[in-house]
Structures are given as structure tokens and as C-alpha cells.
């Protein structure tokens, strides 16, 4: 069992850190070796087996943050998602997914699963009833992503996990958007928690990584798949991730407070038609979000008013960068129709509620007055 402390910040700093035995230093040393002795050993470290000391340190820290027994750190979020899906699904099985999954996950499902004889259904929306309807006799996996990208739709984790458990189905959840600071799905009944650690866990726009958290049994099974799929991580990157994780709590709390301020302010701006943020009372699932999240997260999206030039608005931003990716200390903005959801045709985009005027904001740790000032000048300068 991983050591967790009363406060998540203590866990983030201390859990999993391998003390430097030789000189008493406070950091986990960087173990670069790919070769370890085998004589007299039942098992031996090898980087692709996810068992070198730097891997153990980070895996234990993230597992402690997500309140699970065990964890695995992989080379990307997609390595984590693909290794997990192909652990629990085989030919003849069926899986249930919400259509609002991350773009890469959407491609993995729609382009790969059928080739391996795995069938799947998209749920009609993000409600528990929609998940219940989609279950078939051979369903083995229910997959959740809440809050969702880019419209921050919220699914009731506990009720879907209960439903799955009764039917003997495993629940997987992509917890990237909330991070363990704002939501711990394993405590609500989800079996396996997945992260793109490229986002909040890394948090500085400089590493690509993934994480999978769950029981010893589930993580062992995923490790055996991942070992031969080959998505392991370099020790230097593991070291950087461990360093980033120590400030996860203070980063995400500041980002979350900023996001709530900005969401409330944007909602009253006359150049903004609509704001999507689970922390607003106007959000259709605000009460579920309030019950299952500690904070409402640092991702929000908004639709520009019809009299705002969409292209001009993005170009007029000075502090906030229009770039892909999210979850870092700097505030970034993305147009989903040009990036994550570009593969949907305009009709499909509108059906999903994603408009050309929809802007997704990943709120950073800057002072929110500076962010507000930048958004305000860009909104006002882009009137058609
Ligand atoms: C980015 C992202 C992923 C994929 O992660 P990579 O590290 O890019 O492979 C998966 N899920 C969500 C919600 C993401 O934002």
C-alpha cells in the first residue's frame, strides 16, 4: 500500500520518493542503468518492464495521489489508454464509450478496435441512463471521461461505476482534466484511472507521459500488456515528472481558482454567448460536479458572441497563447474545430455542440487579473 498523508500536498512531496541511501540526499537519484544483475534474482529491473527505481518512485507517488494500490507510468497518455484497453478487451468483447472522449482516444476506438474483433457502442449522451442503455451481454469495459473535452460535460462516476460493478463490467476513467487534486475516481468506484501526464501531472509543457492507477491485480495485468507494447519511459523523463508532481497541488489549486473567477466573469461579458464550466450554477450537471469533485478544474470553454471575429480574437490575444495541449502553468487557448475535433465534419461538430466560435481555455497559474485583462482586450478588439 502506498503511503498517503492527510494533505495531498504532503503526499505529492513525500510519497514514493526513494531516499538517497548513500549520502542522505532528499531526492530520488537518477538511475540510468538499463542492465541489472540476474544471478540469484527472481526478477530484475529493465526499463521496458516498468520496474527501474525511477519508475517505482513516480508510480508510487501518483498511486498515492489517486488513492490506489498500484500504478504504472508510460511514455504517453495514449500509451496508457491503448495498453489498458487491450488488456481488458479481446476478440468477441464489447465496450461502451461516450462520444466526447479525447480525439486520440476517439481515433483509437474507431480505427483500431474492430480490426481486433472488438465491438463498441457510443453512448447517446453523458448520463448514467445512456451508459445503462448501451450495455450488451458481452460488454467488458465502460469508459468514462469527466469533465469532458471540450465542453466540460459531467458524468456521475459513482452511479456508472455501480451499474458496471453489478453487471461484472470494469470501469476505466480518463481523469486528465480534473487531476487527482480535484477528483479521485477510484474512491467513487472506478476501477482503473488513466492520465495523460503530459497535462497537469507534468504541468510545464515539457514532457510527454501517461499514467495508469488501480489495484495490484489490474496494474499487473496492464503491465504485462504494456511490457510487450513497449510504451515505457526514459529515466530522465520519470525524474522530471517526479519533480513536477511535488507542486501539483499548489499549481492545480491556483489554476482552479483562476478558472472559476474567469468563468464567472466571462459569463457576464457581452462578447461571450455561453460559458461551459462545471463550477457555474448554470452548468447542466453542476450538482453532480459539486458532489464528486473537490474543485471544478482549470479547463473551461466559451462560445464567442456572433459579432466577434473568431480568427481575429485568437490573433489579438497577447498574454494567452493559442496552442494545442493543456494543463500547464501558462494559460493557453485552443479552437477545438481547428485542432482536437478537426476530424469531425461541420455537421458532426454542430451535433456535438462544438462551434467554430467555441474556444477552450486551459487556465494557468498567472494572476487572474492579467488573464482577464488580456481576454477583455482581445474580445473588444475583435468586434465584427
Ligand atoms: C492529451 C490527452 C490524452 C492523450 O495524451 P498524450 O500524452 O498526448 O498521449 C488523453 N486524454 C486526454 C483527456 C487528453 O487531454
Short mmCIF file of C-alpha atoms and ligand atoms in Angstrom, two decimals:
data_model
loop_
_atom_site.label_atom_id
_atom_site.label_comp_id
_atom_site.label_asym_id
_atom_site.label_seq_id
_atom_site.Cartn_x
_atom_site.Cartn_y
_atom_site.Cartn_z
CA UNK A 1 0.00 0.00 0.00
CA UNK A 2 1.27 3.45 -0.82
CA UNK A 3 1.77 5.89 1.95
CA UNK A 4 -0.72 8.74 1.76
CA UNK A 5 -0.82 11.66 4.15
CA UNK A 6 -3.71 13.77 5.43
CA UNK A 7 -2.94 16.50 2.94
CA UNK A 8 -2.46 15.89 -0.81
CA UNK A 9 0.44 18.36 -0.88
CA UNK A 10 2.33 16.23 1.66
CA UNK A 11 1.60 13.14 -0.44
CA UNK A 12 2.76 14.95 -3.60
CA UNK A 13 6.08 15.88 -2.00
CA UNK A 14 6.89 12.78 0.06
CA UNK A 15 5.13 9.66 -1.27
CA UNK A 16 7.23 7.40 -3.43
CA UNK A 17 10.43 9.40 -3.06
CA UNK A 18 13.28 6.91 -2.82
CA UNK A 19 15.66 8.22 -0.19
CA UNK A 20 19.25 8.50 -1.34
CA UNK A 21 20.74 5.74 0.80
CA UNK A 22 24.41 6.55 0.30
CA UNK A 23 24.53 10.26 1.09
CA UNK A 24 21.16 11.02 2.69
CA UNK A 25 20.07 13.45 -0.04
CA UNK A 26 16.36 14.24 -0.19
CA UNK A 27 15.79 13.36 -3.88
CA UNK A 28 15.30 10.12 -5.75
CA UNK A 29 18.61 9.68 -7.65
CA UNK A 30 18.53 9.32 -11.41
CA UNK A 31 19.10 5.64 -12.25
CA UNK A 32 20.33 5.46 -15.84
CA UNK A 33 21.22 1.76 -15.99
CA UNK A 34 19.45 -0.49 -18.48
CA UNK A 35 21.40 -3.54 -17.27
CA UNK A 36 20.92 -5.18 -13.86
CA UNK A 37 22.22 -8.48 -12.43
CA UNK A 38 20.10 -11.61 -12.83
CA UNK A 39 22.09 -14.12 -10.73
CA UNK A 40 20.17 -15.09 -7.64
CA UNK A 41 17.22 -12.82 -8.58
CA UNK A 42 13.60 -13.84 -9.19
CA UNK A 43 13.10 -10.72 -11.23
CA UNK A 44 15.42 -7.95 -12.31
CA UNK A 45 14.90 -4.33 -13.34
CA UNK A 46 14.75 -3.48 -17.03
CA UNK A 47 13.34 -0.13 -18.24
CA UNK A 48 10.71 -1.65 -20.55
CA UNK A 49 9.41 -3.81 -17.68
CA UNK A 50 8.34 -0.68 -15.77
CA UNK A 51 10.40 -1.63 -12.71
CA UNK A 52 13.50 0.59 -12.58
CA UNK A 53 13.85 2.65 -9.38
CA UNK A 54 12.82 5.96 -11.00
CA UNK A 55 9.67 4.26 -12.31
CA UNK A 56 8.78 2.87 -8.88
CA UNK A 57 9.18 6.29 -7.27
CA UNK A 58 6.81 8.09 -9.64
CA UNK A 59 4.30 5.24 -9.90
CA UNK A 60 4.00 5.13 -6.11
CA UNK A 61 3.56 8.88 -5.86
CA UNK A 62 0.76 9.03 -8.44
CA UNK A 63 -0.92 5.94 -6.96
CA UNK A 64 -0.86 7.59 -3.53
CA UNK A 65 -2.41 10.75 -5.01
CA UNK A 66 -5.18 8.74 -6.72
CA UNK A 67 -5.71 6.53 -3.63
CA UNK A 68 -4.97 3.27 -5.44
CA UNK A 69 -2.74 0.33 -4.51
CA UNK A 70 -0.56 0.47 -7.56
CA UNK A 71 0.39 2.44 -10.66
CA UNK A 72 2.22 2.37 -13.96
CA UNK A 73 3.90 5.29 -15.77
CA UNK A 74 4.02 5.12 -19.57
CA UNK A 75 5.53 7.13 -22.39
CA UNK A 76 2.29 8.99 -23.27
CA UNK A 77 -1.36 9.27 -22.38
CA UNK A 78 -2.22 7.27 -25.50
CA UNK A 79 0.25 4.51 -24.48
CA UNK A 80 -1.63 4.36 -21.16
CA UNK A 81 -5.05 4.28 -22.85
CA UNK A 82 -4.16 1.73 -25.55
CA UNK A 83 -2.30 -0.61 -23.17
CA UNK A 84 -5.26 -0.53 -20.77
CA UNK A 85 -7.97 -1.11 -23.39
CA UNK A 86 -6.04 -4.00 -24.95
CA UNK A 87 -5.58 -5.55 -21.51
CA UNK A 88 -9.28 -5.77 -20.73
CA UNK A 89 -10.71 -6.34 -24.24
CA UNK A 90 -10.29 -9.32 -26.54
CA UNK A 91 -11.97 -10.56 -29.73
CA UNK A 92 -15.72 -11.01 -29.16
CA UNK A 93 -15.92 -8.41 -26.38
CA UNK A 94 -17.88 -5.17 -26.41
CA UNK A 95 -17.06 -1.80 -24.83
CA UNK A 96 -19.05 1.36 -24.11
CA UNK A 97 -17.64 4.86 -24.71
CA UNK A 98 -19.05 8.39 -24.54
CA UNK A 99 -18.64 10.21 -27.86
CA UNK A 100 -16.99 13.10 -26.04
CA UNK A 101 -13.73 11.17 -25.47
CA UNK A 102 -10.39 12.84 -26.26
CA UNK A 103 -9.62 12.98 -30.01
CA UNK A 104 -6.78 10.44 -29.91
CA UNK A 105 -8.93 8.03 -27.92
CA UNK A 106 -11.75 8.52 -30.45
CA UNK A 107 -9.37 7.53 -33.28
CA UNK A 108 -8.04 4.53 -31.35
CA UNK A 109 -11.59 3.26 -30.81
CA UNK A 110 -12.97 3.98 -34.27
CA UNK A 111 -9.89 2.94 -36.28
CA UNK A 112 -8.43 0.02 -34.29
CA UNK A 113 -10.90 -1.92 -32.16
CA UNK A 114 -12.89 -3.56 -34.96
CA UNK A 115 -9.67 -4.85 -36.58
CA UNK A 116 -9.19 -6.93 -33.43
CA UNK A 117 -12.76 -8.23 -33.35
CA UNK A 118 -13.82 -5.89 -30.54
CA UNK A 119 -17.21 -4.18 -30.92
CA UNK A 120 -18.27 -0.97 -29.19
CA UNK A 121 -21.14 1.49 -28.72
CA UNK A 122 -21.10 5.25 -28.26
CA UNK A 123 -23.48 6.45 -25.57
CA UNK A 124 -26.21 8.87 -26.70
CA UNK A 125 -25.02 11.41 -24.09
CA UNK A 126 -23.06 11.51 -20.81
CA UNK A 127 -25.94 10.47 -18.48
CA UNK A 128 -25.98 7.27 -16.39
CA UNK A 129 -29.12 6.18 -18.28
CA UNK A 130 -27.25 6.44 -21.58
CA UNK A 131 -24.46 4.18 -20.25
CA UNK A 132 -27.05 1.69 -18.96
CA UNK A 133 -28.76 1.56 -22.36
CA UNK A 134 -25.52 0.86 -24.20
CA UNK A 135 -24.58 -2.24 -22.17
CA UNK A 136 -24.76 -5.56 -24.04
CA UNK A 137 -24.38 -9.13 -22.76
CA UNK A 138 -20.71 -9.19 -23.88
CA UNK A 139 -19.79 -5.73 -22.55
CA UNK A 140 -16.48 -5.95 -20.64
CA UNK A 141 -15.47 -2.29 -20.35
CA UNK A 142 -17.19 1.02 -19.63
CA UNK A 143 -15.00 4.01 -20.31
CA UNK A 144 -15.54 7.45 -18.77
CA UNK A 145 -14.01 10.85 -19.29
CA UNK A 146 -15.35 13.54 -16.99
CA UNK A 147 -15.25 16.51 -17.23
CA UNK A 148 -15.12 16.02 -20.98
CA UNK A 149 -13.23 17.77 -23.75
CA UNK A 150 -14.02 20.48 -24.85
CA UNK A 151 -17.50 21.19 -23.39
CA UNK A 152 -16.82 20.02 -19.82
CA UNK A 153 -19.78 17.67 -19.71
CA UNK A 154 -20.00 15.78 -16.42
CA UNK A 155 -20.85 12.11 -15.81
CA UNK A 156 -21.86 10.76 -12.40
CA UNK A 157 -18.88 8.45 -11.73
CA UNK A 158 -20.34 6.64 -8.72
CA UNK A 159 -23.63 5.75 -10.38
CA UNK A 160 -21.99 4.49 -13.60
CA UNK A 161 -19.37 2.51 -11.64
CA UNK A 162 -22.14 0.92 -9.54
CA UNK A 163 -24.07 -0.02 -12.64
CA UNK A 164 -20.93 -1.56 -14.16
CA UNK A 165 -20.00 -3.45 -11.00
CA UNK A 166 -23.44 -5.08 -10.83
CA UNK A 167 -23.03 -6.28 -14.42
CA UNK A 168 -19.44 -7.53 -13.85
CA UNK A 169 -18.04 -4.80 -16.11
CA UNK A 170 -14.78 -2.96 -15.44
CA UNK A 171 -14.88 0.86 -15.31
CA UNK A 172 -11.98 2.82 -16.79
CA UNK A 173 -11.76 6.59 -16.46
CA UNK A 174 -9.59 9.24 -18.06
CA UNK A 175 -9.04 11.67 -15.17
CA UNK A 176 -6.71 14.02 -17.06
CA UNK A 177 -8.95 17.10 -16.94
CA UNK A 178 -9.67 17.03 -13.21
CA UNK A 179 -6.31 15.70 -11.93
CA UNK A 180 -6.21 13.89 -8.56
CA UNK A 181 -6.27 17.26 -6.82
CA UNK A 182 -9.87 17.84 -7.93
CA UNK A 183 -11.23 14.31 -8.38
CA UNK A 184 -10.24 10.82 -7.17
CA UNK A 185 -12.44 8.41 -9.19
CA UNK A 186 -11.13 5.21 -7.54
CA UNK A 187 -12.73 6.40 -4.30
CA UNK A 188 -16.03 6.69 -6.22
CA UNK A 189 -15.83 3.12 -7.52
CA UNK A 190 -13.96 3.41 -10.84
CA UNK A 191 -11.53 0.50 -11.24
CA UNK A 192 -8.73 1.97 -13.33
CA UNK A 193 -7.77 5.64 -13.53
CA UNK A 194 -5.84 6.91 -16.55
CA UNK A 195 -3.91 10.15 -17.12
CA UNK A 196 -2.20 11.96 -19.88
CA UNK A 197 0.63 13.06 -17.59
CA UNK A 198 1.65 15.39 -20.43
CA UNK A 199 -1.01 17.71 -18.99
CA UNK A 200 -1.44 18.61 -15.28
CA UNK A 201 0.84 15.94 -13.77
CA UNK A 202 3.76 17.23 -15.87
CA UNK A 203 2.34 20.73 -15.91
CA UNK A 204 5.18 22.65 -17.61
CA UNK A 205 4.64 21.88 -21.34
CA UNK A 206 7.91 19.95 -21.49
CA UNK A 207 7.27 16.20 -21.11
CA UNK A 208 5.04 13.57 -22.73
CA UNK A 209 3.86 10.89 -20.31
CA UNK A 210 0.95 8.73 -19.23
CA UNK A 211 -0.19 7.02 -16.04
CA UNK A 212 -2.49 4.15 -15.10
CA UNK A 213 -3.63 3.59 -11.50
CA UNK A 214 -5.61 0.78 -9.90
CA UNK A 215 -5.46 -2.38 -7.79
CA UNK A 216 -2.30 -4.54 -7.73
CA UNK A 217 -4.14 -7.13 -9.81
CA UNK A 218 -5.32 -4.71 -12.51
CA UNK A 219 -1.97 -2.92 -12.75
CA UNK A 220 -0.12 -6.24 -13.00
CA UNK A 221 -2.35 -7.23 -15.92
CA UNK A 222 -1.81 -3.87 -17.67
CA UNK A 223 1.95 -4.07 -17.01
CA UNK A 224 2.09 -7.43 -18.77
CA UNK A 225 0.41 -5.95 -21.86
CA UNK A 226 2.42 -2.73 -21.73
CA UNK A 227 5.72 -4.64 -21.43
CA UNK A 228 5.31 -6.05 -24.93
CA UNK A 229 3.61 -2.99 -26.42
CA UNK A 230 6.74 -1.12 -25.42
CA UNK A 231 5.46 2.24 -24.16
CA UNK A 232 7.95 2.65 -21.31
CA UNK A 233 9.51 5.91 -20.22
CA UNK A 234 13.11 7.13 -20.04
CA UNK A 235 14.54 7.67 -16.53
CA UNK A 236 15.26 11.36 -17.23
CA UNK A 237 11.59 11.94 -18.06
CA UNK A 238 10.49 9.99 -15.00
CA UNK A 239 12.76 12.22 -12.94
CA UNK A 240 11.20 15.35 -14.45
CA UNK A 241 7.71 14.02 -13.79
CA UNK A 242 8.58 13.28 -10.15
CA UNK A 243 9.86 16.82 -9.76
CA UNK A 244 6.70 18.28 -11.33
CA UNK A 245 4.38 16.22 -9.16
CA UNK A 246 5.65 17.84 -5.98
CA UNK A 247 3.94 21.11 -6.92
CA UNK A 248 0.81 19.53 -8.44
CA UNK A 249 -1.46 20.62 -5.59
CA UNK A 250 -0.36 24.23 -5.43
CA UNK A 251 -0.43 24.55 -9.22
CA UNK A 252 -3.84 22.98 -9.73
CA UNK A 253 -5.45 24.81 -6.81
CA UNK A 254 -4.30 28.17 -8.16
CA UNK A 255 -5.37 27.20 -11.70
CA UNK A 256 -8.78 26.07 -10.44
CA UNK A 257 -9.38 29.32 -8.53
CA UNK A 258 -8.41 31.33 -11.60
CA UNK A 259 -10.74 29.27 -13.80
CA UNK A 260 -13.73 29.84 -11.51
CA UNK A 261 -13.09 33.61 -11.48
CA UNK A 262 -12.72 33.73 -15.26
CA UNK A 263 -15.78 31.54 -15.92
CA UNK A 264 -17.95 33.82 -13.78
CA UNK A 265 -16.53 36.92 -15.43
CA UNK A 266 -16.85 35.55 -19.00
CA UNK A 267 -20.46 34.57 -18.33
CA UNK A 268 -21.30 38.26 -17.89
CA UNK A 269 -19.26 39.53 -20.85
CA UNK A 270 -21.36 40.85 -23.73
CA UNK A 271 -18.93 39.43 -26.34
CA UNK A 272 -19.42 35.89 -24.97
CA UNK A 273 -22.53 33.87 -25.85
CA UNK A 274 -22.05 30.94 -23.47
CA UNK A 275 -19.61 29.53 -20.91
CA UNK A 276 -19.11 25.82 -20.24
CA UNK A 277 -17.67 25.21 -16.76
CA UNK A 278 -18.85 22.69 -14.13
CA UNK A 279 -18.40 25.28 -11.37
CA UNK A 280 -21.13 27.53 -12.74
CA UNK A 281 -24.64 27.03 -11.36
CA UNK A 282 -25.84 27.29 -14.97
CA UNK A 283 -23.90 24.10 -15.89
CA UNK A 284 -26.45 21.30 -16.52
CA UNK A 285 -24.63 18.91 -14.15
CA UNK A 286 -23.34 21.39 -11.58
CA UNK A 287 -24.76 19.42 -8.64
CA UNK A 288 -23.09 16.15 -9.74
CA UNK A 289 -19.80 18.00 -10.26
CA UNK A 290 -20.14 19.56 -6.81
CA UNK A 291 -20.72 16.16 -5.22
CA UNK A 292 -17.84 14.31 -6.90
CA UNK A 293 -15.17 16.99 -7.39
CA UNK A 294 -13.13 18.83 -4.77
CA UNK A 295 -12.64 21.74 -7.16
CA UNK A 296 -14.17 22.23 -10.59
CA UNK A 297 -10.89 22.13 -12.50
CA UNK A 298 -8.96 24.60 -14.60
CA UNK A 299 -10.43 23.83 -18.03
CA UNK A 300 -13.32 25.86 -19.37
CA UNK A 301 -14.72 26.70 -22.76
CA UNK A 302 -16.83 29.53 -24.09
CA UNK A 303 -18.67 30.43 -27.28
CA UNK A 304 -17.86 33.84 -28.72
CA UNK A 305 -20.84 36.10 -29.43
CA UNK A 306 -21.91 36.24 -33.12
CA UNK A 307 -20.42 39.74 -33.52
CA UNK A 308 -16.87 38.60 -32.64
CA UNK A 309 -14.35 37.70 -35.37
CA UNK A 310 -13.23 34.20 -34.28
CA UNK A 311 -9.87 34.32 -36.08
CA UNK A 312 -9.24 37.90 -35.01
CA UNK A 313 -9.93 37.11 -31.35
CA UNK A 314 -7.29 34.36 -31.32
CA UNK A 315 -4.76 36.63 -33.06
CA UNK A 316 -5.45 39.55 -30.74
CA UNK A 317 -4.52 37.66 -27.56
CA UNK A 318 -1.18 38.89 -26.22
CA UNK A 319 -0.51 37.01 -22.98
CA UNK A 320 -2.52 33.85 -23.66
CA UNK A 321 -1.05 31.63 -26.40
CA UNK A 322 -3.27 29.90 -28.95
CA UNK A 323 -1.54 26.50 -28.87
CA UNK A 324 -2.59 22.85 -28.64
CA UNK A 325 -2.23 20.86 -25.41
CA UNK A 326 -3.32 21.94 -21.94
CA UNK A 327 -2.72 21.66 -18.22
CA UNK A 328 0.45 23.73 -17.96
CA UNK A 329 1.41 26.68 -15.76
CA UNK A 330 0.86 29.08 -18.67
CA UNK A 331 -2.68 29.84 -19.84
CA UNK A 332 -3.36 28.54 -23.34
CA UNK A 333 -6.33 28.69 -25.68
CA UNK A 334 -7.44 26.23 -28.34
CA UNK A 335 -10.01 26.24 -31.11
CA UNK A 336 -11.45 22.70 -30.96
CA UNK A 337 -12.79 22.84 -34.54
CA UNK A 338 -9.26 23.59 -35.82
CA UNK A 339 -7.45 21.10 -33.55
CA UNK A 340 -8.86 18.29 -31.39
CA UNK A 341 -12.15 17.98 -33.31
CA UNK A 342 -10.93 18.85 -36.81
CA UNK A 343 -11.57 15.27 -37.95
CA UNK A 344 -15.35 15.69 -37.43
CA UNK A 345 -17.19 17.34 -40.35
CA UNK A 346 -19.02 20.62 -39.61
CA UNK A 347 -22.36 18.83 -39.26
CA UNK A 348 -20.94 16.38 -36.69
CA UNK A 349 -19.25 19.25 -34.85
CA UNK A 350 -22.53 21.17 -34.54
CA UNK A 351 -24.34 17.98 -33.46
CA UNK A 352 -21.79 17.69 -30.62
CA UNK A 353 -22.34 21.36 -29.69
CA UNK A 354 -18.81 22.33 -30.79
CA UNK A 355 -18.94 25.54 -32.82
CA UNK A 356 -16.35 27.46 -34.79
CA UNK A 357 -16.88 30.13 -32.11
CA UNK A 358 -16.12 27.66 -29.28
CA UNK A 359 -12.83 28.47 -27.54
CA UNK A 360 -11.26 26.12 -24.97
CA UNK A 361 -9.21 27.73 -22.25
CA UNK A 362 -6.61 25.91 -20.15
CA UNK A 363 -6.14 28.27 -17.24
CA UNK A 364 -2.63 28.62 -15.83
CA UNK A 365 -1.16 29.91 -12.57
CA UNK A 366 -0.80 33.57 -13.60
CA UNK A 367 -2.67 36.28 -11.72
CA UNK A 368 -6.26 36.16 -12.90
CA UNK A 369 -6.47 39.96 -13.34
CA UNK A 370 -3.79 39.73 -16.06
CA UNK A 371 -5.66 36.91 -17.80
CA UNK A 372 -8.93 38.79 -17.56
CA UNK A 373 -7.36 41.93 -19.00
CA UNK A 374 -5.95 40.01 -21.98
CA UNK A 375 -9.25 38.25 -22.73
CA UNK A 376 -11.15 41.54 -22.36
CA UNK A 377 -8.93 43.49 -24.79
CA UNK A 378 -8.99 40.64 -27.36
CA UNK A 379 -12.80 40.32 -27.12
CA UNK A 380 -13.33 44.07 -27.52
CA UNK A 381 -10.77 44.45 -30.30
CA UNK A 382 -12.34 41.68 -32.42
CA UNK A 383 -15.80 43.08 -32.97
CA UNK A 384 -17.06 42.48 -36.49
C1 LIG B 1 -3.85 14.77 -24.17
C2 LIG B 1 -4.87 13.84 -23.71
C3 LIG B 1 -4.74 12.45 -23.92
C4 LIG B 1 -3.57 11.86 -24.69
O1 LIG B 1 -2.36 12.07 -24.03
P1 LIG B 1 -0.93 12.12 -24.77
O2 LIG B 1 0.00 12.33 -23.63
O3 LIG B 1 -0.98 13.22 -25.77
O4 LIG B 1 -0.74 10.79 -25.44
C5 LIG B 1 -5.72 11.63 -23.41
N1 LIG B 1 -6.80 12.12 -22.75
C6 LIG B 1 -6.96 13.43 -22.55
C7 LIG B 1 -8.17 13.90 -21.82
C8 LIG B 1 -6.01 14.33 -23.01
O5 LIG B 1 -6.19 15.64 -22.81
#
